[in-house]
Amino acid sequence: MERGGGLGGRDHARGVSRGCLRGRFPIMMPRMKTLDPMDRKILIALQRNADIALEDLGAMVGLSRNAVWRRVKALEAAGVIRSRVALLDPDRLGLGLTVFMMIRTDRHAPDWLARFAEATRDMPEILGAYRMSGDLDYLIRARVADVKAYDALYQRLVARVELADVSASFVMEEMKETTELPL
Amino acid sequence: MERGGGLGGRDHARGVSRGCLRGRFPIMMPRMKTLDPMDRKILIALQRNADIALEDLGAMVGLSRNAVWRRVKALEAAGVIRSRVALLDPDRLGLGLTVFMMIRTDRHAPDWLARFAEATRDMPEILGAYRMSGDLDYLIRARVADVKAYDALYQRLVARVELADVSASFVMEEMKETTELPL
DNA sequence: TCTGAAATACTGTCCCA
DNA sequence: TGGGACAGTATTTCAGA
């Protein structure tokens, strides 16, 4: 009689009561039908504001609260909806400076790359780290308080992994910054 | 010019207006006391997972459900918590390619900049647009399906605003990508 | 299969000590 | 601040197209 009730934690065993297990798919990944227009609308709404009530979301896309709920759960299970997070205001938290670090290197040994990847993962100021095509090898996107804080970040990074050519570009004006994917 | 940022939270605006959510003027709403360790813990938890129940969040930071609720509301009112959103998986949505566009220009007239800003805001593939310091003038971060889709994006952009020198760098490997600010 | 409506359990919100 | 009462919401169950 216990009720789980956790969000996103428990999966509801399906098909056990009926006894008809198709067993076609590995349990891991519930198949995702191609996104129909309804799913698209739901995703568009949720990636703009995940606080919305199912009732309102349903009204928005023209579905009952219940149908929407089932679709959302399916999208979560399929991994399309990865998480729900709170977006904070960097300026109000004293993180007024966005900096991009353009990195060129001749070190291409797997060991070097592993250390670099680990270092960027460990440093919370680094929001994004990318291996690039073209003449630029790596690009880092970071948030810090000011130029001084950037220098500290830079020092910590080069202390962990050898970087030959690093050039920093500071963001003067953030004209756009969103997590909303084009759907 | 009084746009009280913040997230609505309670009232669900009927017509979803496409307004700009970003007022970065120091219009402090209810005065925010300096973040005490409790607030920090709450923010850290919420920017990692906003799905958590107040009960559990309280247990996590060592406060009652109620006290946590009050703090969260205060942080929202102060604009520290800007919104809650769903994070989607780009790959599962057919957006497998991240591209950075490095832009240099000699056009520095306010009119040009206004058109550029408007164009980037209108194009949903563009996730970030930044005016930079240094020899690089502007940087754009975008998500598209593939190189062909990038070219379409590029064509649409240059059709709207004159761009002399644009060089694209494609992301081969996304080593890190997070919305969690360092707290 | 899919849907919507009602019933239930839980969680956010408010009031009071 | 914490405890409890209330209201609103998510989740389950059930019946129907």
mmCIF file of C-alpha atoms (C1' of nucleotides) in Angstrom:
data_model
loop_
_atom_site.group_PDB
_atom_site.id
_atom_site.type_symbol
_atom_site.label_atom_id
_atom_site.label_comp_id
_atom_site.label_asym_id
_atom_site.label_seq_id
_atom_site.Cartn_x
_atom_site.Cartn_y
_atom_site.Cartn_z
ATOM 1 C CA MET A 1 0.000 0.000 0.000
ATOM 2 C CA GLU A 2 2.960 2.250 0.085
ATOM 3 C CA ARG A 3 2.930 5.044 -2.352
ATOM 4 C CA GLY A 4 6.129 6.099 -3.996
ATOM 5 C CA GLY A 5 5.129 9.490 -5.171
ATOM 6 C CA GLY A 6 8.604 10.641 -6.038
ATOM 7 C CA LEU A 7 9.075 12.761 -9.092
ATOM 8 C CA GLY A 8 10.968 11.213 -11.867
ATOM 9 C CA GLY A 9 12.377 8.588 -9.631
ATOM 10 C CA ARG A 10 10.125 5.632 -9.931
ATOM 11 C CA ASP A 11 9.085 3.997 -13.082
ATOM 12 C CA HIS A 12 5.682 2.499 -13.245
ATOM 13 C CA ALA A 13 5.881 -1.142 -14.109
ATOM 14 C CA ARG A 14 3.747 -1.492 -17.174
ATOM 15 C CA GLY A 15 2.344 -4.633 -18.579
ATOM 16 C CA VAL A 16 2.934 -6.694 -15.482
ATOM 17 C CA SER A 17 -0.685 -6.804 -14.484
ATOM 18 C CA ARG A 18 -1.803 -7.627 -17.965
ATOM 19 C CA GLY A 19 0.815 -10.252 -18.313
ATOM 20 C CA CYS A 20 1.520 -9.530 -21.949
ATOM 21 C CA LEU A 21 5.122 -8.550 -22.289
ATOM 22 C CA ARG A 22 6.163 -7.777 -25.775
ATOM 23 C CA GLY A 23 9.790 -7.450 -24.873
ATOM 24 C CA ARG A 24 10.755 -5.954 -28.166
ATOM 25 C CA PHE A 25 12.754 -3.112 -26.821
ATOM 26 C CA PRO A 26 15.491 -3.008 -24.267
ATOM 27 C CA ILE A 27 13.922 -1.561 -21.170
ATOM 28 C CA MET A 28 16.316 1.324 -21.058
ATOM 29 C CA MET A 29 14.893 3.494 -23.749
ATOM 30 C CA PRO A 30 11.192 3.712 -24.348
ATOM 31 C CA ARG A 31 10.838 4.339 -28.023
ATOM 32 C CA MET A 32 10.155 7.885 -28.950
ATOM 33 C CA LYS A 33 7.743 8.336 -31.727
ATOM 34 C CA THR A 34 8.681 11.176 -33.954
ATOM 35 C CA LEU A 35 7.729 14.372 -32.235
ATOM 36 C CA ASP A 36 4.230 15.250 -33.269
ATOM 37 C CA PRO A 37 3.085 18.885 -33.253
ATOM 38 C CA MET A 38 1.610 18.375 -29.798
ATOM 39 C CA ASP A 39 4.920 17.282 -28.288
ATOM 40 C CA ARG A 40 6.629 20.175 -29.965
ATOM 41 C CA LYS A 41 4.273 22.654 -28.400
ATOM 42 C CA ILE A 42 4.740 21.077 -25.003
ATOM 43 C CA LEU A 43 8.511 21.203 -25.266
ATOM 44 C CA ILE A 44 8.487 24.779 -26.462
ATOM 45 C CA ALA A 45 6.409 25.778 -23.486
ATOM 46 C CA LEU A 46 8.418 23.799 -20.940
ATOM 47 C CA GLN A 47 11.805 25.010 -22.040
ATOM 48 C CA ARG A 48 10.565 28.546 -21.659
ATOM 49 C CA ASN A 49 8.909 28.000 -18.300
ATOM 50 C CA ALA A 50 8.778 24.720 -16.441
ATOM 51 C CA ASP A 51 6.786 26.164 -13.574
ATOM 52 C CA ILE A 52 3.531 26.053 -15.444
ATOM 53 C CA ALA A 53 0.730 23.831 -14.169
ATOM 54 C CA LEU A 54 -0.344 20.872 -16.252
ATOM 55 C CA GLU A 55 -3.792 22.362 -16.442
ATOM 56 C CA ASP A 56 -2.516 25.523 -18.095
ATOM 57 C CA LEU A 57 -0.083 23.637 -20.263
ATOM 58 C CA GLY A 58 -2.945 21.504 -21.478
ATOM 59 C CA ALA A 59 -5.037 24.531 -22.266
ATOM 60 C CA MET A 60 -2.078 25.988 -24.117
ATOM 61 C CA VAL A 61 -1.675 23.049 -26.464
ATOM 62 C CA GLY A 62 -5.288 21.971 -26.585
ATOM 63 C CA LEU A 63 -5.159 18.769 -24.559
ATOM 64 C CA SER A 64 -6.483 17.591 -21.246
ATOM 65 C CA ARG A 65 -4.301 17.872 -18.185
ATOM 66 C CA ASN A 66 -4.004 14.139 -18.208
ATOM 67 C CA ALA A 67 -2.929 13.641 -21.776
ATOM 68 C CA VAL A 68 -0.295 16.282 -21.313
ATOM 69 C CA TRP A 69 1.014 14.592 -18.218
ATOM 70 C CA ARG A 70 1.439 11.302 -20.055
ATOM 71 C CA ARG A 71 3.273 12.984 -22.903
ATOM 72 C CA VAL A 72 5.583 14.820 -20.544
ATOM 73 C CA LYS A 73 6.437 11.600 -18.757
ATOM 74 C CA ALA A 74 7.124 9.909 -22.063
ATOM 75 C CA LEU A 75 9.389 12.739 -23.120
ATOM 76 C CA GLU A 76 11.267 12.483 -19.848
ATOM 77 C CA ALA A 77 11.613 8.728 -20.158
ATOM 78 C CA ALA A 78 12.875 9.100 -23.701
ATOM 79 C CA GLY A 79 15.508 11.527 -22.497
ATOM 80 C CA VAL A 80 14.232 14.411 -24.574
ATOM 81 C CA ILE A 81 13.512 16.360 -21.429
ATOM 82 C CA ARG A 82 16.786 16.012 -19.624
ATOM 83 C CA SER A 83 16.116 17.977 -16.444
ATOM 84 C CA ARG A 84 14.366 20.908 -14.876
ATOM 85 C CA VAL A 85 16.583 23.544 -13.368
ATOM 86 C CA ALA A 86 16.463 27.002 -11.871
ATOM 87 C CA LEU A 87 18.207 29.677 -13.905
ATOM 88 C CA LEU A 88 19.970 32.216 -11.728
ATOM 89 C CA ASP A 89 20.976 35.787 -12.448
ATOM 90 C CA PRO A 90 24.762 35.921 -12.737
ATOM 91 C CA ASP A 91 24.972 39.679 -12.214
ATOM 92 C CA ARG A 92 23.065 39.496 -8.963
ATOM 93 C CA LEU A 93 25.427 36.794 -7.780
ATOM 94 C CA GLY A 94 28.530 38.823 -8.445
ATOM 95 C CA LEU A 95 29.425 36.990 -11.628
ATOM 96 C CA GLY A 96 29.375 39.959 -13.942
ATOM 97 C CA LEU A 97 31.933 38.811 -16.466
ATOM 98 C CA THR A 98 31.641 36.220 -19.191
ATOM 99 C CA VAL A 99 34.912 35.235 -20.787
ATOM 100 C CA PHE A 100 35.787 33.049 -23.730
ATOM 101 C CA MET A 101 39.188 31.397 -23.787
ATOM 102 C CA MET A 102 40.473 30.442 -27.205
ATOM 103 C CA ILE A 103 43.065 27.734 -26.916
ATOM 104 C CA ARG A 104 45.541 26.433 -29.425
ATOM 105 C CA THR A 105 47.826 23.576 -28.544
ATOM 106 C CA ASP A 106 50.166 21.071 -30.076
ATOM 107 C CA ARG A 107 49.513 18.546 -27.349
ATOM 108 C CA HIS A 108 47.198 15.993 -28.830
ATOM 109 C CA ALA A 109 48.063 12.980 -26.753
ATOM 110 C CA PRO A 110 45.048 11.255 -25.223
ATOM 111 C CA ASP A 111 46.569 11.722 -21.794
ATOM 112 C CA TRP A 112 46.679 15.473 -22.235
ATOM 113 C CA LEU A 113 43.100 15.597 -23.429
ATOM 114 C CA ALA A 114 41.920 13.520 -20.504
ATOM 115 C CA ARG A 115 43.559 15.889 -18.036
ATOM 116 C CA PHE A 116 42.149 18.882 -19.850
ATOM 117 C CA ALA A 117 38.644 17.436 -19.859
ATOM 118 C CA GLU A 118 38.861 16.583 -16.194
ATOM 119 C CA ALA A 119 40.160 20.015 -15.290
ATOM 120 C CA THR A 120 37.371 21.831 -17.084
ATOM 121 C CA ARG A 121 34.815 19.542 -15.515
ATOM 122 C CA ASP A 122 36.165 20.232 -12.057
ATOM 123 C CA MET A 123 36.226 23.980 -12.334
ATOM 124 C CA PRO A 124 32.772 25.383 -11.679
ATOM 125 C CA GLU A 125 33.497 28.734 -13.310
ATOM 126 C CA ILE A 126 33.800 26.913 -16.609
ATOM 127 C CA LEU A 127 30.306 26.620 -18.027
ATOM 128 C CA GLY A 128 31.255 25.236 -21.401
ATOM 129 C CA ALA A 129 34.255 23.492 -22.901
ATOM 130 C CA TYR A 130 34.427 22.497 -26.527
ATOM 131 C CA ARG A 131 36.863 20.787 -28.847
ATOM 132 C CA MET A 132 36.704 22.673 -32.090
ATOM 133 C CA SER A 133 37.326 22.235 -35.755
ATOM 134 C CA GLY A 134 39.535 24.624 -37.651
ATOM 135 C CA ASP A 135 42.591 26.469 -36.480
ATOM 136 C CA LEU A 136 41.161 26.912 -33.018
ATOM 137 C CA ASP A 137 41.610 23.786 -30.917
ATOM 138 C CA TYR A 138 39.560 24.366 -27.805
ATOM 139 C CA LEU A 139 37.093 26.952 -26.635
ATOM 140 C CA ILE A 140 36.073 27.608 -23.057
ATOM 141 C CA ARG A 141 33.130 29.658 -21.869
ATOM 142 C CA ALA A 142 33.367 30.796 -18.266
ATOM 143 C CA ARG A 143 31.646 33.069 -15.762
ATOM 144 C CA VAL A 144 33.670 35.017 -13.238
ATOM 145 C CA ALA A 145 33.363 38.097 -11.065
ATOM 146 C CA ASP A 146 35.885 40.276 -12.861
ATOM 147 C CA VAL A 147 39.192 40.302 -14.712
ATOM 148 C CA LYS A 148 41.060 39.535 -11.534
ATOM 149 C CA ALA A 149 38.931 36.486 -10.976
ATOM 150 C CA TYR A 150 39.549 35.479 -14.555
ATOM 151 C CA ASP A 151 43.267 35.622 -13.994
ATOM 152 C CA ALA A 152 42.918 33.377 -10.982
ATOM 153 C CA LEU A 153 40.934 30.937 -13.075
ATOM 154 C CA TYR A 154 43.538 31.055 -15.792
ATOM 155 C CA GLN A 155 46.335 30.396 -13.311
ATOM 156 C CA ARG A 156 44.527 27.447 -11.822
ATOM 157 C CA LEU A 157 43.885 26.000 -15.242
ATOM 158 C CA VAL A 158 47.425 26.263 -16.553
ATOM 159 C CA ALA A 159 48.666 24.822 -13.304
ATOM 160 C CA ARG A 160 46.728 21.660 -14.025
ATOM 161 C CA VAL A 161 47.350 21.282 -17.722
ATOM 162 C CA GLU A 162 49.963 22.743 -20.019
ATOM 163 C CA LEU A 163 48.509 25.342 -22.321
ATOM 164 C CA ALA A 164 50.731 27.005 -24.849
ATOM 165 C CA ASP A 165 48.508 29.505 -26.603
ATOM 166 C CA VAL A 166 45.546 30.954 -24.754
ATOM 167 C CA SER A 167 43.815 34.159 -25.676
ATOM 168 C CA ALA A 168 40.952 35.525 -23.641
ATOM 169 C CA SER A 169 38.060 37.512 -25.025
ATOM 170 C CA PHE A 170 35.789 39.265 -22.597
ATOM 171 C CA VAL A 171 32.114 39.802 -23.182
ATOM 172 C CA MET A 172 31.260 43.488 -23.165
ATOM 173 C CA GLU A 173 27.584 42.999 -23.769
ATOM 174 C CA GLU A 174 25.474 39.877 -23.631
ATOM 175 C CA MET A 175 22.989 40.530 -26.386
ATOM 176 C CA LYS A 176 21.362 37.140 -26.141
ATOM 177 C CA GLU A 177 21.700 34.149 -23.846
ATOM 178 C CA THR A 178 19.117 31.421 -23.745
ATOM 179 C CA THR A 179 18.700 27.725 -23.099
ATOM 180 C CA GLU A 180 15.756 27.458 -25.475
ATOM 181 C CA LEU A 181 16.513 25.148 -28.362
ATOM 182 C CA PRO A 182 15.000 25.909 -31.783
ATOM 183 C CA LEU A 183 12.042 23.571 -32.267
ATOM 184 C CA MET B 1 11.224 51.799 -18.449
ATOM 185 C CA GLU B 2 10.073 49.995 -15.454
ATOM 186 C CA ARG B 3 10.203 46.355 -16.231
ATOM 187 C CA GLY B 4 10.159 44.512 -13.000
ATOM 188 C CA GLY B 5 12.042 41.482 -14.210
ATOM 189 C CA GLY B 6 11.410 38.679 -11.850
ATOM 190 C CA LEU B 7 9.434 35.633 -12.747
ATOM 191 C CA GLY B 8 5.745 35.845 -12.489
ATOM 192 C CA GLY B 9 5.381 32.605 -10.697
ATOM 193 C CA ARG B 10 1.801 32.915 -9.615
ATOM 194 C CA ASP B 11 -0.167 34.551 -12.328
ATOM 195 C CA HIS B 12 -0.137 32.819 -15.642
ATOM 196 C CA ALA B 13 -0.035 35.521 -18.231
ATOM 197 C CA ARG B 14 -2.665 34.682 -20.764
ATOM 198 C CA GLY B 15 -1.111 35.836 -23.965
ATOM 199 C CA VAL B 16 2.477 34.777 -23.767
ATOM 200 C CA SER B 17 4.217 37.954 -24.663
ATOM 201 C CA ARG B 18 7.590 37.717 -26.222
ATOM 202 C CA GLY B 19 8.935 40.437 -23.997
ATOM 203 C CA CYS B 20 12.531 40.676 -23.007
ATOM 204 C CA LEU B 21 13.097 39.031 -19.682
ATOM 205 C CA ARG B 22 16.265 40.745 -19.009
ATOM 206 C CA GLY B 23 16.559 43.926 -17.063
ATOM 207 C CA ARG B 24 20.060 44.202 -15.873
ATOM 208 C CA PHE B 25 19.676 47.465 -14.113
ATOM 209 C CA PRO B 26 20.273 47.571 -10.423
ATOM 210 C CA ILE B 27 16.608 47.838 -9.650
ATOM 211 C CA MET B 28 16.892 45.816 -6.513
ATOM 212 C CA MET B 29 13.447 44.734 -5.558
ATOM 213 C CA PRO B 30 13.006 43.661 -1.996
ATOM 214 C CA ARG B 31 16.437 44.189 -0.598
ATOM 215 C CA MET B 32 18.451 41.034 -0.782
ATOM 216 C CA LYS B 33 20.474 40.405 2.271
ATOM 217 C CA THR B 34 23.846 39.053 1.406
ATOM 218 C CA LEU B 35 23.513 35.409 0.570
ATOM 219 C CA ASP B 36 23.993 33.438 3.719
ATOM 220 C CA PRO B 37 25.263 29.868 3.559
ATOM 221 C CA MET B 38 21.685 28.601 3.668
ATOM 222 C CA ASP B 39 20.667 30.530 0.560
ATOM 223 C CA ARG B 40 23.771 29.348 -1.198
ATOM 224 C CA LYS B 41 22.929 25.730 -0.503
ATOM 225 C CA ILE B 42 19.393 26.258 -1.721
ATOM 226 C CA LEU B 43 20.547 27.880 -4.946
ATOM 227 C CA ILE B 44 23.123 25.206 -5.587
ATOM 228 C CA ALA B 45 20.471 22.549 -5.219
ATOM 229 C CA LEU B 46 17.865 24.331 -7.319
ATOM 230 C CA GLN B 47 20.111 25.131 -10.232
ATOM 231 C CA ARG B 48 21.023 21.480 -10.400
ATOM 232 C CA ASN B 49 17.479 20.184 -10.060
ATOM 233 C CA ALA B 50 14.413 22.331 -9.650
ATOM 234 C CA ASP B 51 12.074 19.377 -9.475
ATOM 235 C CA ILE B 52 12.846 18.641 -5.875
ATOM 236 C CA ALA B 53 10.101 18.988 -3.275
ATOM 237 C CA LEU B 54 10.412 21.653 -0.615
ATOM 238 C CA GLU B 55 10.363 18.947 1.991
ATOM 239 C CA ASP B 56 13.450 17.273 0.559
ATOM 240 C CA LEU B 57 15.149 20.560 -0.139
ATOM 241 C CA GLY B 58 14.627 21.504 3.471
ATOM 242 C CA ALA B 59 16.104 18.242 4.665
ATOM 243 C CA MET B 60 19.039 18.810 2.364
ATOM 244 C CA VAL B 61 19.954 22.186 3.812
ATOM 245 C CA GLY B 62 18.734 21.550 7.339
ATOM 246 C CA LEU B 63 15.653 23.734 7.447
ATOM 247 C CA SER B 64 11.939 23.193 7.680
ATOM 248 C CA ARG B 65 9.877 22.999 4.527
ATOM 249 C CA ASN B 66 8.399 26.297 5.467
ATOM 250 C CA ALA B 67 11.561 28.234 6.047
ATOM 251 C CA VAL B 68 12.915 27.003 2.745
ATOM 252 C CA TRP B 69 9.787 28.104 0.953
ATOM 253 C CA ARG B 70 10.109 31.603 2.344
ATOM 254 C CA ARG B 71 13.738 31.842 1.284
ATOM 255 C CA VAL B 72 12.995 30.598 -2.199
ATOM 256 C CA LYS B 73 10.241 33.143 -2.593
ATOM 257 C CA ALA B 74 12.573 35.888 -1.411
ATOM 258 C CA LEU B 75 15.231 34.786 -3.890
ATOM 259 C CA GLU B 76 12.682 34.850 -6.684
ATOM 260 C CA ALA B 77 11.437 38.275 -5.679
ATOM 261 C CA ALA B 78 14.978 39.564 -5.556
ATOM 262 C CA GLY B 79 15.539 38.293 -9.068
ATOM 263 C CA VAL B 80 18.308 35.921 -8.068
ATOM 264 C CA ILE B 81 16.218 33.007 -9.260
ATOM 265 C CA ARG B 82 15.228 34.172 -12.682
ATOM 266 C CA SER B 83 13.183 31.250 -13.949
ATOM 267 C CA ARG B 84 12.685 27.530 -13.946
ATOM 268 C CA VAL B 85 13.031 25.793 -17.253
ATOM 269 C CA ALA B 86 13.219 22.356 -18.791
ATOM 270 C CA LEU B 87 16.560 21.476 -20.352
ATOM 271 C CA LEU B 88 16.176 19.407 -23.516
ATOM 272 C CA ASP B 89 18.588 17.055 -25.218
ATOM 273 C CA PRO B 90 19.750 18.701 -28.448
ATOM 274 C CA ASP B 91 20.966 15.466 -30.018
ATOM 275 C CA ARG B 92 17.636 13.748 -29.531
ATOM 276 C CA LEU B 93 15.959 16.699 -31.207
ATOM 277 C CA GLY B 94 18.117 16.560 -34.271
ATOM 278 C CA LEU B 95 20.285 19.493 -33.283
ATOM 279 C CA GLY B 96 23.592 17.730 -33.299
ATOM 280 C CA LEU B 97 25.849 20.605 -34.198
ATOM 281 C CA THR B 98 27.014 23.525 -32.106
ATOM 282 C CA VAL B 99 28.678 26.287 -34.038
ATOM 283 C CA PHE B 100 30.472 29.446 -33.017
ATOM 284 C CA MET B 101 30.539 32.350 -35.425
ATOM 285 C CA MET B 102 33.376 34.792 -34.969
ATOM 286 C CA ILE B 103 32.497 38.115 -36.458
ATOM 287 C CA ARG B 104 34.651 41.107 -37.266
ATOM 288 C CA THR B 105 33.123 44.236 -38.677
ATOM 289 C CA ASP B 106 33.853 47.862 -39.356
ATOM 290 C CA ARG B 107 30.234 48.832 -39.021
ATOM 291 C CA HIS B 108 29.884 50.422 -35.636
ATOM 292 C CA ALA B 109 26.933 52.687 -36.232
ATOM 293 C CA PRO B 110 24.196 52.334 -33.650
ATOM 294 C CA ASP B 111 21.751 51.522 -36.412
ATOM 295 C CA TRP B 112 23.808 48.564 -37.511
ATOM 296 C CA LEU B 113 24.121 47.262 -34.000
ATOM 297 C CA ALA B 114 20.395 47.552 -33.432
ATOM 298 C CA ARG B 115 19.668 45.514 -36.534
ATOM 299 C CA PHE B 116 22.252 42.942 -35.567
ATOM 300 C CA ALA B 117 20.857 42.623 -32.064
ATOM 301 C CA GLU B 118 17.339 42.270 -33.362
ATOM 302 C CA ALA B 119 18.365 39.670 -35.924
ATOM 303 C CA THR B 120 20.109 37.479 -33.386
ATOM 304 C CA ARG B 121 17.167 37.778 -31.035
ATOM 305 C CA ASP B 122 14.759 36.697 -33.726
ATOM 306 C CA MET B 123 16.678 33.670 -34.882
ATOM 307 C CA PRO B 124 15.961 30.765 -32.560
ATOM 308 C CA GLU B 125 19.026 28.780 -33.609
ATOM 309 C CA ILE B 126 21.139 31.499 -32.050
ATOM 310 C CA LEU B 127 21.485 30.647 -28.375
ATOM 311 C CA GLY B 128 24.008 33.283 -27.480
ATOM 312 C CA ALA B 129 25.197 36.551 -28.985
ATOM 313 C CA TYR B 130 27.958 38.605 -27.444
ATOM 314 C CA ARG B 131 29.743 41.845 -28.138
ATOM 315 C CA MET B 132 33.362 41.208 -27.375
ATOM 316 C CA SER B 133 36.492 42.996 -26.397
ATOM 317 C CA GLY B 134 39.686 42.575 -28.328
ATOM 318 C CA ASP B 135 40.153 41.985 -32.021
ATOM 319 C CA LEU B 136 37.034 39.905 -32.233
ATOM 320 C CA ASP B 137 33.918 42.080 -32.448
ATOM 321 C CA TYR B 138 31.014 39.690 -32.031
ATOM 322 C CA LEU B 139 30.599 36.065 -31.130
ATOM 323 C CA ILE B 140 27.539 33.928 -31.805
ATOM 324 C CA ARG B 141 26.782 30.544 -30.344
ATOM 325 C CA ALA B 142 24.194 28.541 -32.262
ATOM 326 C CA ARG B 143 22.646 25.083 -32.438
ATOM 327 C CA VAL B 144 21.743 23.544 -35.756
ATOM 328 C CA ALA B 145 21.146 20.140 -37.285
ATOM 329 C CA ASP B 146 24.224 19.975 -39.491
ATOM 330 C CA VAL B 147 26.568 22.000 -41.663
ATOM 331 C CA LYS B 148 23.871 22.462 -44.263
ATOM 332 C CA ALA B 149 21.568 23.924 -41.655
ATOM 333 C CA TYR B 150 24.391 26.170 -40.525
ATOM 334 C CA ASP B 151 24.776 27.508 -44.010
ATOM 335 C CA ALA B 152 21.074 28.286 -44.153
ATOM 336 C CA LEU B 153 21.392 30.128 -40.855
ATOM 337 C CA TYR B 154 24.381 32.039 -42.149
ATOM 338 C CA GLN B 155 22.542 33.037 -45.317
ATOM 339 C CA ARG B 156 19.552 34.261 -43.376
ATOM 340 C CA LEU B 157 21.767 36.274 -41.058
ATOM 341 C CA VAL B 158 23.802 38.015 -43.730
ATOM 342 C CA ALA B 159 20.586 38.773 -45.586
ATOM 343 C CA ARG B 160 19.402 40.802 -42.629
ATOM 344 C CA VAL B 161 22.599 42.552 -41.642
ATOM 345 C CA GLU B 162 25.806 43.201 -43.514
ATOM 346 C CA LEU B 163 28.645 41.095 -42.187
ATOM 347 C CA ALA B 164 32.062 41.476 -43.705
ATOM 348 C CA ASP B 165 34.211 38.940 -41.901
ATOM 349 C CA VAL B 166 32.576 35.835 -40.467
ATOM 350 C CA SER B 167 34.435 32.661 -39.627
ATOM 351 C CA ALA B 168 32.625 29.613 -38.326
ATOM 352 C CA SER B 169 34.075 27.097 -35.905
ATOM 353 C CA PHE B 170 32.226 23.860 -35.399
ATOM 354 C CA VAL B 171 32.176 21.975 -32.139
ATOM 355 C CA MET B 172 33.585 18.488 -32.565
ATOM 356 C CA GLU B 173 33.093 17.475 -28.975
ATOM 357 C CA GLU B 174 31.120 19.113 -26.230
ATOM 358 C CA MET B 175 33.245 18.344 -23.232
ATOM 359 C CA LYS B 176 31.182 20.406 -20.822
ATOM 360 C CA GLU B 177 27.937 22.349 -21.029
ATOM 361 C CA THR B 178 26.091 23.477 -17.971
ATOM 362 C CA THR B 179 23.806 26.190 -16.687
ATOM 363 C CA GLU B 180 25.086 25.862 -13.138
ATOM 364 C CA LEU B 181 26.760 29.036 -11.973
ATOM 365 C CA PRO B 182 29.740 28.795 -9.606
ATOM 366 C CA LEU B 183 28.477 29.619 -6.112
ATOM 367 C "C1'" DT C 1 -4.403 2.017 -28.963
ATOM 368 C "C1'" DC C 2 -5.650 6.579 -27.573
ATOM 369 C "C1'" DT C 3 -8.554 9.974 -24.771
ATOM 370 C "C1'" DG C 4 -10.996 12.603 -20.743
ATOM 371 C "C1'" DA C 5 -13.163 12.655 -16.024
ATOM 372 C "C1'" DA C 6 -13.180 11.543 -11.353
ATOM 373 C "C1'" DA C 7 -10.733 9.935 -7.065
ATOM 374 C "C1'" DT C 8 -6.658 10.078 -4.335
ATOM 375 C "C1'" DA C 9 -2.095 11.433 -2.462
ATOM 376 C "C1'" DC C 10 1.037 14.763 -2.272
ATOM 377 C "C1'" DT C 11 3.053 19.319 -2.113
ATOM 378 C "C1'" DG C 12 2.997 24.364 -2.129
ATOM 379 C "C1'" DT C 13 1.026 28.092 0.508
ATOM 380 C "C1'" DC C 14 -0.832 30.540 4.342
ATOM 381 C "C1'" DC C 15 -1.865 31.372 9.354
ATOM 382 C "C1'" DC C 16 -0.616 31.105 14.043
ATOM 383 C "C1'" DA C 17 2.137 30.252 18.073
ATOM 384 C "C1'" DT D 1 11.489 29.760 12.892
ATOM 385 C "C1'" DG D 2 8.497 25.422 12.929
ATOM 386 C "C1'" DG D 3 3.873 22.981 13.036
ATOM 387 C "C1'" DG D 4 -0.461 22.411 11.271
ATOM 388 C "C1'" DA D 5 -4.533 23.523 8.219
ATOM 389 C "C1'" DC D 6 -5.989 24.452 3.676
ATOM 390 C "C1'" DA D 7 -5.948 24.638 -1.360
ATOM 391 C "C1'" DG D 8 -4.096 23.428 -5.575
ATOM 392 C "C1'" DT D 9 -1.636 20.176 -8.216
ATOM 393 C "C1'" DA D 10 0.350 15.733 -9.738
ATOM 394 C "C1'" DT D 11 -0.552 10.943 -10.163
ATOM 395 C "C1'" DT D 12 -3.442 6.861 -10.396
ATOM 396 C "C1'" DT D 13 -7.519 4.510 -11.712
ATOM 397 C "C1'" DC D 14 -11.296 3.751 -14.529
ATOM 398 C "C1'" DA D 15 -14.452 3.958 -18.356
ATOM 399 C "C1'" DG D 16 -15.203 5.110 -23.221
ATOM 400 C "C1'" DA D 17 -14.166 6.130 -28.403
#
